[in-house]
JSON list of C-alpha atoms in Angstrom, two decimals:
[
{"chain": "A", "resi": 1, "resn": "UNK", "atom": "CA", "xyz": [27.53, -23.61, -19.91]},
{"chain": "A", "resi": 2, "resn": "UNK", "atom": "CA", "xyz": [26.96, -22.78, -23.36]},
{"chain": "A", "resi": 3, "resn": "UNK", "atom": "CA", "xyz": [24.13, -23.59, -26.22]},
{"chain": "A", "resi": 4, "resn": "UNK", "atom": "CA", "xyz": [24.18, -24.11, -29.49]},
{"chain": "A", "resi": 5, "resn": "UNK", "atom": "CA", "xyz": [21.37, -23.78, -32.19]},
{"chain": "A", "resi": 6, "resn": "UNK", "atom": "CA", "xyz": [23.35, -22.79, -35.93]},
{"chain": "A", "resi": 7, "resn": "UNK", "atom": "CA", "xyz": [20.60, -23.43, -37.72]},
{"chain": "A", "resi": 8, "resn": "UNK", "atom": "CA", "xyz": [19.17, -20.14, -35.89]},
{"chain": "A", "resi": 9, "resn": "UNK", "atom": "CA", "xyz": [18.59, -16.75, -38.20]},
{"chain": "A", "resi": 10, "resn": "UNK", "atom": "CA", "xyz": [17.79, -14.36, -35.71]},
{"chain": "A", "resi": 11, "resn": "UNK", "atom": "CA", "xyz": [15.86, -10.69, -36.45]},
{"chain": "A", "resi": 12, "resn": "UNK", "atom": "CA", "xyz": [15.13, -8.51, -33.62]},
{"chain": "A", "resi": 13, "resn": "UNK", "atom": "CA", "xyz": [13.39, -4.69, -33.86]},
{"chain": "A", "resi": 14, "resn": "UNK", "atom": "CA", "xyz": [11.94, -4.95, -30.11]},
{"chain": "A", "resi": 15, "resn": "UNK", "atom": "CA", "xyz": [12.70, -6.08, -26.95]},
{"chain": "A", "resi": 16, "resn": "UNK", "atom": "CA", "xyz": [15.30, -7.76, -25.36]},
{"chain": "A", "resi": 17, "resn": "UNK", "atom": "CA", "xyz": [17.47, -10.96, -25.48]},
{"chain": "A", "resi": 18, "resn": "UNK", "atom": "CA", "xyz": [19.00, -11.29, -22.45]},
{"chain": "A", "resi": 19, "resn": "UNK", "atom": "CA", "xyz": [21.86, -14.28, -22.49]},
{"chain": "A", "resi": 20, "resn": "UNK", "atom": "CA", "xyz": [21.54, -14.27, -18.97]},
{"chain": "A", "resi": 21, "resn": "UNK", "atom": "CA", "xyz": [25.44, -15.50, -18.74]},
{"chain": "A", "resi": 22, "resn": "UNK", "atom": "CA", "xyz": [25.38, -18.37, -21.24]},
{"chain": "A", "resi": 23, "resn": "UNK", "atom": "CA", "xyz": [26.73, -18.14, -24.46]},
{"chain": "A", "resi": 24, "resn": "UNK", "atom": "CA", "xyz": [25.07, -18.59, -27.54]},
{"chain": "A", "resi": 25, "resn": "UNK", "atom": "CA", "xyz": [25.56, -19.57, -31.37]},
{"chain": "A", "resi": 26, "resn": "UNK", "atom": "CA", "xyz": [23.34, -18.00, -34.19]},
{"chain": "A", "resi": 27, "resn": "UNK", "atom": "CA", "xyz": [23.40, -18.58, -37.70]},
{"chain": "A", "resi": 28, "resn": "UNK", "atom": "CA", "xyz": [23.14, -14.99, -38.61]},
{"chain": "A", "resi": 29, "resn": "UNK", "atom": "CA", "xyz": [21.09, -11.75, -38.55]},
{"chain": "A", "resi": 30, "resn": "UNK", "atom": "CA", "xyz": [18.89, -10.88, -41.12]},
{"chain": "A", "resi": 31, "resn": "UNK", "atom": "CA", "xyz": [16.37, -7.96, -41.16]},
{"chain": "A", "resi": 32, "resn": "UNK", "atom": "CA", "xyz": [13.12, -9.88, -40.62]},
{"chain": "A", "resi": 33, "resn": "UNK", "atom": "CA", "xyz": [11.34, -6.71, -41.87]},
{"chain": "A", "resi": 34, "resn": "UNK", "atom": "CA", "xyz": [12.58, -5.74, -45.07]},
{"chain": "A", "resi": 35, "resn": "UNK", "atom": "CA", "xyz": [14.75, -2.96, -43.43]},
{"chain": "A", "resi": 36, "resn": "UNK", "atom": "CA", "xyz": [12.58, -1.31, -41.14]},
{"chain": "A", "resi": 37, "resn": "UNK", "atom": "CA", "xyz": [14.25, -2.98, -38.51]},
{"chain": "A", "resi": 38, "resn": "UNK", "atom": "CA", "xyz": [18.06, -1.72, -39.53]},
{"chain": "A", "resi": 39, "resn": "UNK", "atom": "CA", "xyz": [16.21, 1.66, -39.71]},
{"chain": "A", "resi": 40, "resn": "UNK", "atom": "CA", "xyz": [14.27, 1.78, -36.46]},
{"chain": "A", "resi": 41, "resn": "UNK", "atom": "CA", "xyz": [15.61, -1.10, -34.65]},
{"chain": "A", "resi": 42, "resn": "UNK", "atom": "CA", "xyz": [15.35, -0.91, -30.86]},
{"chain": "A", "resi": 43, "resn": "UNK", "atom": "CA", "xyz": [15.99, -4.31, -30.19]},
{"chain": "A", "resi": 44, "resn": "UNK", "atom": "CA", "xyz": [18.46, -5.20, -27.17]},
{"chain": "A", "resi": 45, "resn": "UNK", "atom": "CA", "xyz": [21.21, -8.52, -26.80]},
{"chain": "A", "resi": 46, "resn": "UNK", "atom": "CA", "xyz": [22.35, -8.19, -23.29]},
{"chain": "A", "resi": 47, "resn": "UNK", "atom": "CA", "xyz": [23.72, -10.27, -20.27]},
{"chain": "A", "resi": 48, "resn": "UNK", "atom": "CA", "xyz": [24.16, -8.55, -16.84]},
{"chain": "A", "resi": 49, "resn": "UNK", "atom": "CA", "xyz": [27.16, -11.22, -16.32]},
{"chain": "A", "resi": 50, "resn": "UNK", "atom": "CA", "xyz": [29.93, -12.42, -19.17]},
{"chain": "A", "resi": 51, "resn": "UNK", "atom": "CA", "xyz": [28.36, -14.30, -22.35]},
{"chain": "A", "resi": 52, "resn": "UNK", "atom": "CA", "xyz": [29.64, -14.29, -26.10]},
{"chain": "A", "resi": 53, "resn": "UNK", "atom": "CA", "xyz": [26.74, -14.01, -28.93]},
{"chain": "A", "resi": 54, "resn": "UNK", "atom": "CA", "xyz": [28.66, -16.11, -31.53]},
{"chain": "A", "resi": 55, "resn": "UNK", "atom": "CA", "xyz": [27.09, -15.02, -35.02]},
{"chain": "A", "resi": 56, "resn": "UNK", "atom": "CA", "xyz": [28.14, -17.76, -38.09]},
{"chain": "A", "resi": 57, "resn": "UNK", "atom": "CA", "xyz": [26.75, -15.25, -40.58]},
{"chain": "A", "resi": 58, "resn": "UNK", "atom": "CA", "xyz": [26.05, -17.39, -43.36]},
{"chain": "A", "resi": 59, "resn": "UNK", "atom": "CA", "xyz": [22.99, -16.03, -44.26]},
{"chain": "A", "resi": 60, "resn": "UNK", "atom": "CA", "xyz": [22.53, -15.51, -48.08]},
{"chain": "A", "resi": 61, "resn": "UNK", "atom": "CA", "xyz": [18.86, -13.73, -47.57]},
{"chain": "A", "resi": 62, "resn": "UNK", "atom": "CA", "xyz": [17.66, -11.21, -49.93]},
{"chain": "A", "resi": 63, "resn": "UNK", "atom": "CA", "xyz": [16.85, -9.05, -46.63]},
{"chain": "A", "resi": 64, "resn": "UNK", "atom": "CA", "xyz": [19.68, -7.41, -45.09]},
{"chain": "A", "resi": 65, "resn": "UNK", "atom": "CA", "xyz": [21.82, -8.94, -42.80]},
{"chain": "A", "resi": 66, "resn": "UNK", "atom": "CA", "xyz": [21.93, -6.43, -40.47]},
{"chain": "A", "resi": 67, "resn": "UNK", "atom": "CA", "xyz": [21.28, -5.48, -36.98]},
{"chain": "A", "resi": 68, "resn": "UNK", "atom": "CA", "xyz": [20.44, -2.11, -36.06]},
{"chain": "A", "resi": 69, "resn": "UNK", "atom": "CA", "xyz": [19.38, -2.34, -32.03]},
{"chain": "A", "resi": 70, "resn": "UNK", "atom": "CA", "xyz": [22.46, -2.65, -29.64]},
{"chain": "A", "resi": 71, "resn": "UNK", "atom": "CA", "xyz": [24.63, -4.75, -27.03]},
{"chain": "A", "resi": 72, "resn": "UNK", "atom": "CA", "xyz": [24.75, -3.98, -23.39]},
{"chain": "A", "resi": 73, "resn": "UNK", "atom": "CA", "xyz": [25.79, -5.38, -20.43]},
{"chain": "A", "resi": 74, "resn": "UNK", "atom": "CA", "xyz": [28.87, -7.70, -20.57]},
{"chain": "A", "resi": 75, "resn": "UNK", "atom": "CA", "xyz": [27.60, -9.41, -23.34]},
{"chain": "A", "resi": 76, "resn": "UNK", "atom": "CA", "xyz": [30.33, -9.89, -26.51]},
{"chain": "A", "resi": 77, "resn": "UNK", "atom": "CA", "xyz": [29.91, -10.62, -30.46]},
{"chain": "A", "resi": 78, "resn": "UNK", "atom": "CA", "xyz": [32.33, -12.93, -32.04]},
{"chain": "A", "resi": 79, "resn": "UNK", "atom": "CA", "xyz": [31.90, -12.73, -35.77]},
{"chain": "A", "resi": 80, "resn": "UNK", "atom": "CA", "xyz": [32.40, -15.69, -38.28]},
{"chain": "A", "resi": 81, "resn": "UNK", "atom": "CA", "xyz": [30.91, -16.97, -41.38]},
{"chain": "A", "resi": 82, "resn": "UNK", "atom": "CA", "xyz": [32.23, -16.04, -45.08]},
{"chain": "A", "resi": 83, "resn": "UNK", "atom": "CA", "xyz": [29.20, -13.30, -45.07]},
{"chain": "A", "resi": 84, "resn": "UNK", "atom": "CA", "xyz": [28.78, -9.90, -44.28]},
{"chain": "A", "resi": 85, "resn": "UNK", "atom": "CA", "xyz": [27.49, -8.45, -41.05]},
{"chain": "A", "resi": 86, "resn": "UNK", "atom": "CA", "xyz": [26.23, -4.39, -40.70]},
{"chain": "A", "resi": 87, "resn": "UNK", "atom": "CA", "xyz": [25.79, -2.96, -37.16]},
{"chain": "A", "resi": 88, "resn": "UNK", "atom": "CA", "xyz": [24.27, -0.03, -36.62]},
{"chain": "A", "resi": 89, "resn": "UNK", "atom": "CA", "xyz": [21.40, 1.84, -38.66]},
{"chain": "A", "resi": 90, "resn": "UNK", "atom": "CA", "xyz": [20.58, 2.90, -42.24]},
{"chain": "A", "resi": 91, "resn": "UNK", "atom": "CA", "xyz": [20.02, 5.95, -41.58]},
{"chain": "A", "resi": 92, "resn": "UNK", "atom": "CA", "xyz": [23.27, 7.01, -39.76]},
{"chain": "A", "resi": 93, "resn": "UNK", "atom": "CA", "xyz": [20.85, 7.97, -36.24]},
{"chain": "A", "resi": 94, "resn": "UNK", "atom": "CA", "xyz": [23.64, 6.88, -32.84]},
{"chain": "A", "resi": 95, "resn": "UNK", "atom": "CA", "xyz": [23.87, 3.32, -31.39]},
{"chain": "A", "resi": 96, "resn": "UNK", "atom": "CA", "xyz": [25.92, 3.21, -28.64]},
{"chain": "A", "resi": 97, "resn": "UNK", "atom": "CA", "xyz": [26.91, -0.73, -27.54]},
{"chain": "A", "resi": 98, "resn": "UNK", "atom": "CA", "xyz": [27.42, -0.08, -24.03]},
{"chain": "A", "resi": 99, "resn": "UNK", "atom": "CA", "xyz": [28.84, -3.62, -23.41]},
{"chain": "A", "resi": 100, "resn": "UNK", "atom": "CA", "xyz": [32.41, -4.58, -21.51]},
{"chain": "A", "resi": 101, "resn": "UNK", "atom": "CA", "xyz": [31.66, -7.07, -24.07]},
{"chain": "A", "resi": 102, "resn": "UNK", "atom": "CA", "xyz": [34.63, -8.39, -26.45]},
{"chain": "A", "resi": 103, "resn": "UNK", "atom": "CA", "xyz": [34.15, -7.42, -29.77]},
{"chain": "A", "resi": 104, "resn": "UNK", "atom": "CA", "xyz": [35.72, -10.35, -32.24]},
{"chain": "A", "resi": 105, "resn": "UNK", "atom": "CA", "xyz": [35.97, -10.61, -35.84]},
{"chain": "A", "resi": 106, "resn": "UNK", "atom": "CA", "xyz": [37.47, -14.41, -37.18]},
{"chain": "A", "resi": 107, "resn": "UNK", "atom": "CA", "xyz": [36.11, -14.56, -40.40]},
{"chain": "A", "resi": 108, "resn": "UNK", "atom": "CA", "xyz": [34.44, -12.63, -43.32]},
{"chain": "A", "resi": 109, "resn": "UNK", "atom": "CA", "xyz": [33.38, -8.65, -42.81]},
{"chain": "A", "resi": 110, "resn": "UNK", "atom": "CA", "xyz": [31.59, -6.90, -39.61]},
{"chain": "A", "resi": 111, "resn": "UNK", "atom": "CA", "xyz": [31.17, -3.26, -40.54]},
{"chain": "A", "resi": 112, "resn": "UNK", "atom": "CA", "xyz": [30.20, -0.91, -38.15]},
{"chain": "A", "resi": 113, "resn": "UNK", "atom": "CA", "xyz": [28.10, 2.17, -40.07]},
{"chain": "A", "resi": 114, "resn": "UNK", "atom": "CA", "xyz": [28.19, 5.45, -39.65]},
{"chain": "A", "resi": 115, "resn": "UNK", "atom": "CA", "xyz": [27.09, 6.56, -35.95]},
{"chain": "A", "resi": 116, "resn": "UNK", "atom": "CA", "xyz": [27.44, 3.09, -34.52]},
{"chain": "A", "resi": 117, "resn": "UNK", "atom": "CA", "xyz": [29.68, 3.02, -32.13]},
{"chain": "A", "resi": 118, "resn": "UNK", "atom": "CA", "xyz": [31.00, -0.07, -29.88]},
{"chain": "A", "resi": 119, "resn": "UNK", "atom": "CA", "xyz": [32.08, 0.85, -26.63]},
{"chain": "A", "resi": 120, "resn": "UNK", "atom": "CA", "xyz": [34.36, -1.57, -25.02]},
{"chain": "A", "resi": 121, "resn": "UNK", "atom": "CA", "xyz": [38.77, -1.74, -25.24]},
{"chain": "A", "resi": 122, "resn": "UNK", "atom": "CA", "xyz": [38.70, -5.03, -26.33]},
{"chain": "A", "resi": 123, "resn": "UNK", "atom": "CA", "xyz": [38.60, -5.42, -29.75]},
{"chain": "A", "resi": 124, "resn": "UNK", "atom": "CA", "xyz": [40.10, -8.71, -31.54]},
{"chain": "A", "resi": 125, "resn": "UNK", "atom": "CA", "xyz": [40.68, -9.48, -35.13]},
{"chain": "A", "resi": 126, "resn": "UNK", "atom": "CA", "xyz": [42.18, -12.66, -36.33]},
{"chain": "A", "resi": 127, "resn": "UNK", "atom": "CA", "xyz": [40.53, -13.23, -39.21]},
{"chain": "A", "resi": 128, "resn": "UNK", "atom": "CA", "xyz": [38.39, -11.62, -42.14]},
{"chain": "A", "resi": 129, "resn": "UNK", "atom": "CA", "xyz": [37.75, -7.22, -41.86]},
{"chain": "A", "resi": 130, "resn": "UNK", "atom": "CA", "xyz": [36.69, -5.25, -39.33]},
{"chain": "A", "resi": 131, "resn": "UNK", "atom": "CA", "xyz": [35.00, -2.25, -41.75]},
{"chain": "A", "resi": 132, "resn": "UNK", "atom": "CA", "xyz": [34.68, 1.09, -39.85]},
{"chain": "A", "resi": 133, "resn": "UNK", "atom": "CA", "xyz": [32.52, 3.17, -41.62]},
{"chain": "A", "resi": 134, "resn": "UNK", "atom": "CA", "xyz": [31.84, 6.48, -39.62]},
{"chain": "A", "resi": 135, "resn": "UNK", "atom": "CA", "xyz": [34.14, 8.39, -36.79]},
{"chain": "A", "resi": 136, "resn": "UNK", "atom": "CA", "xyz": [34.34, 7.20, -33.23]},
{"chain": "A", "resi": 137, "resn": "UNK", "atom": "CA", "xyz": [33.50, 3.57, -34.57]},
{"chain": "A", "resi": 138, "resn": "UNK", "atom": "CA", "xyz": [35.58, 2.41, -31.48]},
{"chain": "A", "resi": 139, "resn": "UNK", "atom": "CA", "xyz": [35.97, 4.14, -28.16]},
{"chain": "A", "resi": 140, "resn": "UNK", "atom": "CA", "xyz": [39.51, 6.09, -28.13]},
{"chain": "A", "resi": 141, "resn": "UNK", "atom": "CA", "xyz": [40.03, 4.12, -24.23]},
{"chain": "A", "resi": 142, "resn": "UNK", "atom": "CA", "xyz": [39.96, 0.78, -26.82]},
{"chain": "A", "resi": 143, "resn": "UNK", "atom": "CA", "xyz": [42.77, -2.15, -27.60]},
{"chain": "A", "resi": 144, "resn": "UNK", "atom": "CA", "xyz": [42.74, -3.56, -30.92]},
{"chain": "A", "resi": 145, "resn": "UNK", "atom": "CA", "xyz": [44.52, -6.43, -31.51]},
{"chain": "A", "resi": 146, "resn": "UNK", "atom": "CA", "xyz": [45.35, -7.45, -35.04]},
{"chain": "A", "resi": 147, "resn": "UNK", "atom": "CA", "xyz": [46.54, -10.87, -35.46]},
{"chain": "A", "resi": 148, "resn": "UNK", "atom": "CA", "xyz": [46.94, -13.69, -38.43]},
{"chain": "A", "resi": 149, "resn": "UNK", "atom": "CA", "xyz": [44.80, -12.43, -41.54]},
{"chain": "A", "resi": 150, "resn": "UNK", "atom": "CA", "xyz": [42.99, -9.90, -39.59]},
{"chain": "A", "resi": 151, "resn": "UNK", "atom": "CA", "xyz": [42.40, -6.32, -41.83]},
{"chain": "A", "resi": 152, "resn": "UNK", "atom": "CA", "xyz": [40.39, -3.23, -41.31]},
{"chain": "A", "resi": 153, "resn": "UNK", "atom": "CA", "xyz": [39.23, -1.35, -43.80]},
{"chain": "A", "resi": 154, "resn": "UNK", "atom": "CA", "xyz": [38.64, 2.46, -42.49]},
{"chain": "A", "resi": 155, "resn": "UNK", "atom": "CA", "xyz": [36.47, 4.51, -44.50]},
{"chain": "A", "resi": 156, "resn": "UNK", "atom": "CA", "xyz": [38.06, 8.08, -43.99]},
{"chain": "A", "resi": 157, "resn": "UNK", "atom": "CA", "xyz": [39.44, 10.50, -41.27]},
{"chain": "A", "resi": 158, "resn": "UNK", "atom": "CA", "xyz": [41.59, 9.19, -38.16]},
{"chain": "A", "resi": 159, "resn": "UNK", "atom": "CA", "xyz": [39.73, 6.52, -36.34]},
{"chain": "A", "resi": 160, "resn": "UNK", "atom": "CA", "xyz": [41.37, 7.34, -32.75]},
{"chain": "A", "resi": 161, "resn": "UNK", "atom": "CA", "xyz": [42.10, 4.56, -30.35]},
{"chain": "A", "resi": 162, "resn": "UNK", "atom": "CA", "xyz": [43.96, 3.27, -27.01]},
{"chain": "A", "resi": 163, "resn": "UNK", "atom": "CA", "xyz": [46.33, 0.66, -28.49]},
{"chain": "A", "resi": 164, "resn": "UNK", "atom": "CA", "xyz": [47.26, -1.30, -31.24]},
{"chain": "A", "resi": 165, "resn": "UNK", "atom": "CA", "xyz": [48.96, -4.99, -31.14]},
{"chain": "A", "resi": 166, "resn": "UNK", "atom": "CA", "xyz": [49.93, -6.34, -34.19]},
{"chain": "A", "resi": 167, "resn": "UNK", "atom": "CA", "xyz": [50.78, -10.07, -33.92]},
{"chain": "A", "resi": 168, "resn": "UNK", "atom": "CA", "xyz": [51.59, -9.01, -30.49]},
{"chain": "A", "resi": 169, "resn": "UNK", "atom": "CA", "xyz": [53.75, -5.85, -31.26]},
{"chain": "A", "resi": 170, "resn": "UNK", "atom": "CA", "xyz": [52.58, -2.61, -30.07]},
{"chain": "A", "resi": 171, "resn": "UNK", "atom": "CA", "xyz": [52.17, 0.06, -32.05]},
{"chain": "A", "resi": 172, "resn": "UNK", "atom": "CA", "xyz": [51.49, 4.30, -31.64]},
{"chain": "A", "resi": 173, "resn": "UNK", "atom": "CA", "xyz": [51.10, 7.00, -34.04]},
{"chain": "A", "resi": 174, "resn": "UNK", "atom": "CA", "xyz": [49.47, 6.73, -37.45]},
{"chain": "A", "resi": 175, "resn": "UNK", "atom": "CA", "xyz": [48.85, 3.41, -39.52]},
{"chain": "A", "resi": 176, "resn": "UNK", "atom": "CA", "xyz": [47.01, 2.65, -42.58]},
{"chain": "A", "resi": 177, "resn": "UNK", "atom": "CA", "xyz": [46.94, 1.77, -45.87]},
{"chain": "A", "resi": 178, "resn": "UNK", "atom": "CA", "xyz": [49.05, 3.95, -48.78]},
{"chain": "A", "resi": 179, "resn": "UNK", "atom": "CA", "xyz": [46.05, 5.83, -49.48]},
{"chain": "A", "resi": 180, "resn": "UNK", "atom": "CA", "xyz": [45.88, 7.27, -46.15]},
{"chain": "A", "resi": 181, "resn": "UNK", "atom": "CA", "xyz": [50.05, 8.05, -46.38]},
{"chain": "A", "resi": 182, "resn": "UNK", "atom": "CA", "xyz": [49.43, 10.20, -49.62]},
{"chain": "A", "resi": 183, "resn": "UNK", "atom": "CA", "xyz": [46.54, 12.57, -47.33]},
{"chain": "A", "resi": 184, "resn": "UNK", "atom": "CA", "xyz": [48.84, 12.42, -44.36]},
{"chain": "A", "resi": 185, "resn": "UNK", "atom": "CA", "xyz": [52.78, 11.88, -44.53]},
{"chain": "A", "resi": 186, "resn": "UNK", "atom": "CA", "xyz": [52.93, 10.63, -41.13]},
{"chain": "A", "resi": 187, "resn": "UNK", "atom": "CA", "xyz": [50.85, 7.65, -41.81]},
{"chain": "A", "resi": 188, "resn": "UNK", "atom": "CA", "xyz": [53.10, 4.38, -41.57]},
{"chain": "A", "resi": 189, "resn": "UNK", "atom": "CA", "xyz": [51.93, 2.40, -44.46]},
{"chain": "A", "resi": 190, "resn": "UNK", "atom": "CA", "xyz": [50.84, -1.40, -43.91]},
{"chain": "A", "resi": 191, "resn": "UNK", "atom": "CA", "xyz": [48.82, -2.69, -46.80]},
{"chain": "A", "resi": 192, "resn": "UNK", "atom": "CA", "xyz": [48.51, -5.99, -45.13]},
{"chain": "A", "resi": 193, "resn": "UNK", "atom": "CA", "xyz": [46.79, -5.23, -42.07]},
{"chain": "A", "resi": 194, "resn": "UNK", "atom": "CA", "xyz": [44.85, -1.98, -43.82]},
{"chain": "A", "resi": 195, "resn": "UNK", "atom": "CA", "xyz": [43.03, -1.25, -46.57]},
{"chain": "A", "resi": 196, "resn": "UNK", "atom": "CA", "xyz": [40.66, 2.22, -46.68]},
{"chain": "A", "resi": 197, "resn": "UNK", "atom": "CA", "xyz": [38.28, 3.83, -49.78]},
{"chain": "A", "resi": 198, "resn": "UNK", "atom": "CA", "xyz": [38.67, 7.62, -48.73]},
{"chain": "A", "resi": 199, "resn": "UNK", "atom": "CA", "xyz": [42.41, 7.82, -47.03]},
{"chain": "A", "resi": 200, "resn": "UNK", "atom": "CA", "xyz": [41.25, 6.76, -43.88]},
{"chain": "A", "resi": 201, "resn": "UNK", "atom": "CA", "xyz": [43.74, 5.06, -41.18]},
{"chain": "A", "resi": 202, "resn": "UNK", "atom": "CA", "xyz": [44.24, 4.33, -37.06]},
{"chain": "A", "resi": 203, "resn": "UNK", "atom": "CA", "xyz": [45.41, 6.88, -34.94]},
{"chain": "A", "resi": 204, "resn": "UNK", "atom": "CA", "xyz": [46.85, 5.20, -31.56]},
{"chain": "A", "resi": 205, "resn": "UNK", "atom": "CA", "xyz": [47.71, 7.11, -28.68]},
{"chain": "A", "resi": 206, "resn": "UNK", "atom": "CA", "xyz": [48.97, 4.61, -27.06]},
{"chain": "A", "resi": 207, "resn": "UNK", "atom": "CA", "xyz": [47.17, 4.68, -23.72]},
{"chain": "A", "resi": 208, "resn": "UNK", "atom": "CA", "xyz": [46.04, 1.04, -23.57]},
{"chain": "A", "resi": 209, "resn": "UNK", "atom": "CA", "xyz": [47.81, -1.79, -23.61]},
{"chain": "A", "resi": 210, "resn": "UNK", "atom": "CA", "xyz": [47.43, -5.80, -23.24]},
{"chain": "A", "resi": 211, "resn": "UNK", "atom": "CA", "xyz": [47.49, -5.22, -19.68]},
{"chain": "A", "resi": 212, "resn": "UNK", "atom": "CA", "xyz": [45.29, -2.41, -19.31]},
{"chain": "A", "resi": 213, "resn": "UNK", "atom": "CA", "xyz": [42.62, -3.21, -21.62]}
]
């Protein structure tokens, strides 16, 4: 059983929301404390069996729309709405997501900052960018799968990772955009999918698959 509340802006610096196995629908995050809590946020989304935290972020707030505590459990994030999303904290200090949780991206941007770092292989875009902003974003056991107008946008440096699909072809070895080919000849070059600031691209060793992740 699921609920549904979109008229919801959630903030959270402390504690814990535990889904307790039902997912839920949010209207968006926004920093309820003028960035103190993307700073110091120790806040905790969790679910000790399988739920989805579906964020519409459509917030338009002049506080940020960030979240800067973590996601544990089995608890997953399934990003939509036409506005940005930041995960991790302002000042660059490690959140790790420990979550078997699917991380999903359908529409508009989620960017993961530097030191925040999701932790489970499943990792879905269909829609809108997945923005990877520091190294070891993703774990290198995870399975990205790329499909319809999904993108990522990778910062700089190899991003390492499992497997690749891309509308359901695998891929290993080097992909990104041609900025990332003119740093590293190796790179296979697909300006579709990728898109990077500093030369930054996927490195896929291959290890996980649709069947293993």
């Amino acid at each position: 059983e699921s609920s549904s509340n979109k008229t919801v802006r959630f903030g959270i610096c402390r504690g814990t929301l535990d889904l307790n196995g039902h997912d839920q629908h949010i209207d968006g995050f926004v920093d309820v404390a003028a960035s103190e809590c993307f700073t110091n946020g120790e806040g905790k989304v969790t679910s000790a069996t399988p739920a989805v935290l579906y964020v519409n972020q459509n917030v338009n707030d002049v506080k940020q729309p960030a979240y800067g505590g973590m996601f544990a459990g089995a608890v997953g994030l399934s990003k939509s709405g036409d506005k940005a999303l930041y995960l991790g904290r302002a000042n660059g200090a490690a959140v790790y997501h420990k979550t078997t949780g699917r991380l999903e991206v359908t529409a508009g941007e989620l960017q993961l900052l530097d030191g925040c770092h999701w932790m489970s292989d499943d990792v879905r875009v269909s829609g809108g960018t997945l923005s990877l902003g520091g190294a070891g974003n993703l774990a290198k056991s995870s399975l990205l799968q790329l499909s319809g107008d999904g993108k990522v946008w990778i910062k700089a440096g190899a991003q390492t990772i499992g497997g690749l699909t891309i509308n359901g072809q695998p891929f290993v070895g080097k992909i990104g955009s041609a900025a990332a080919k003119a740093l590293d000849p190796e790179v296979v070059v697909d300006e579709v999918h990728f898109s990077s600031s500093g030369g930054g691209y996927l490195l896929v060793t291959g290890t996980a698959t649709a069947g293993t992740a």
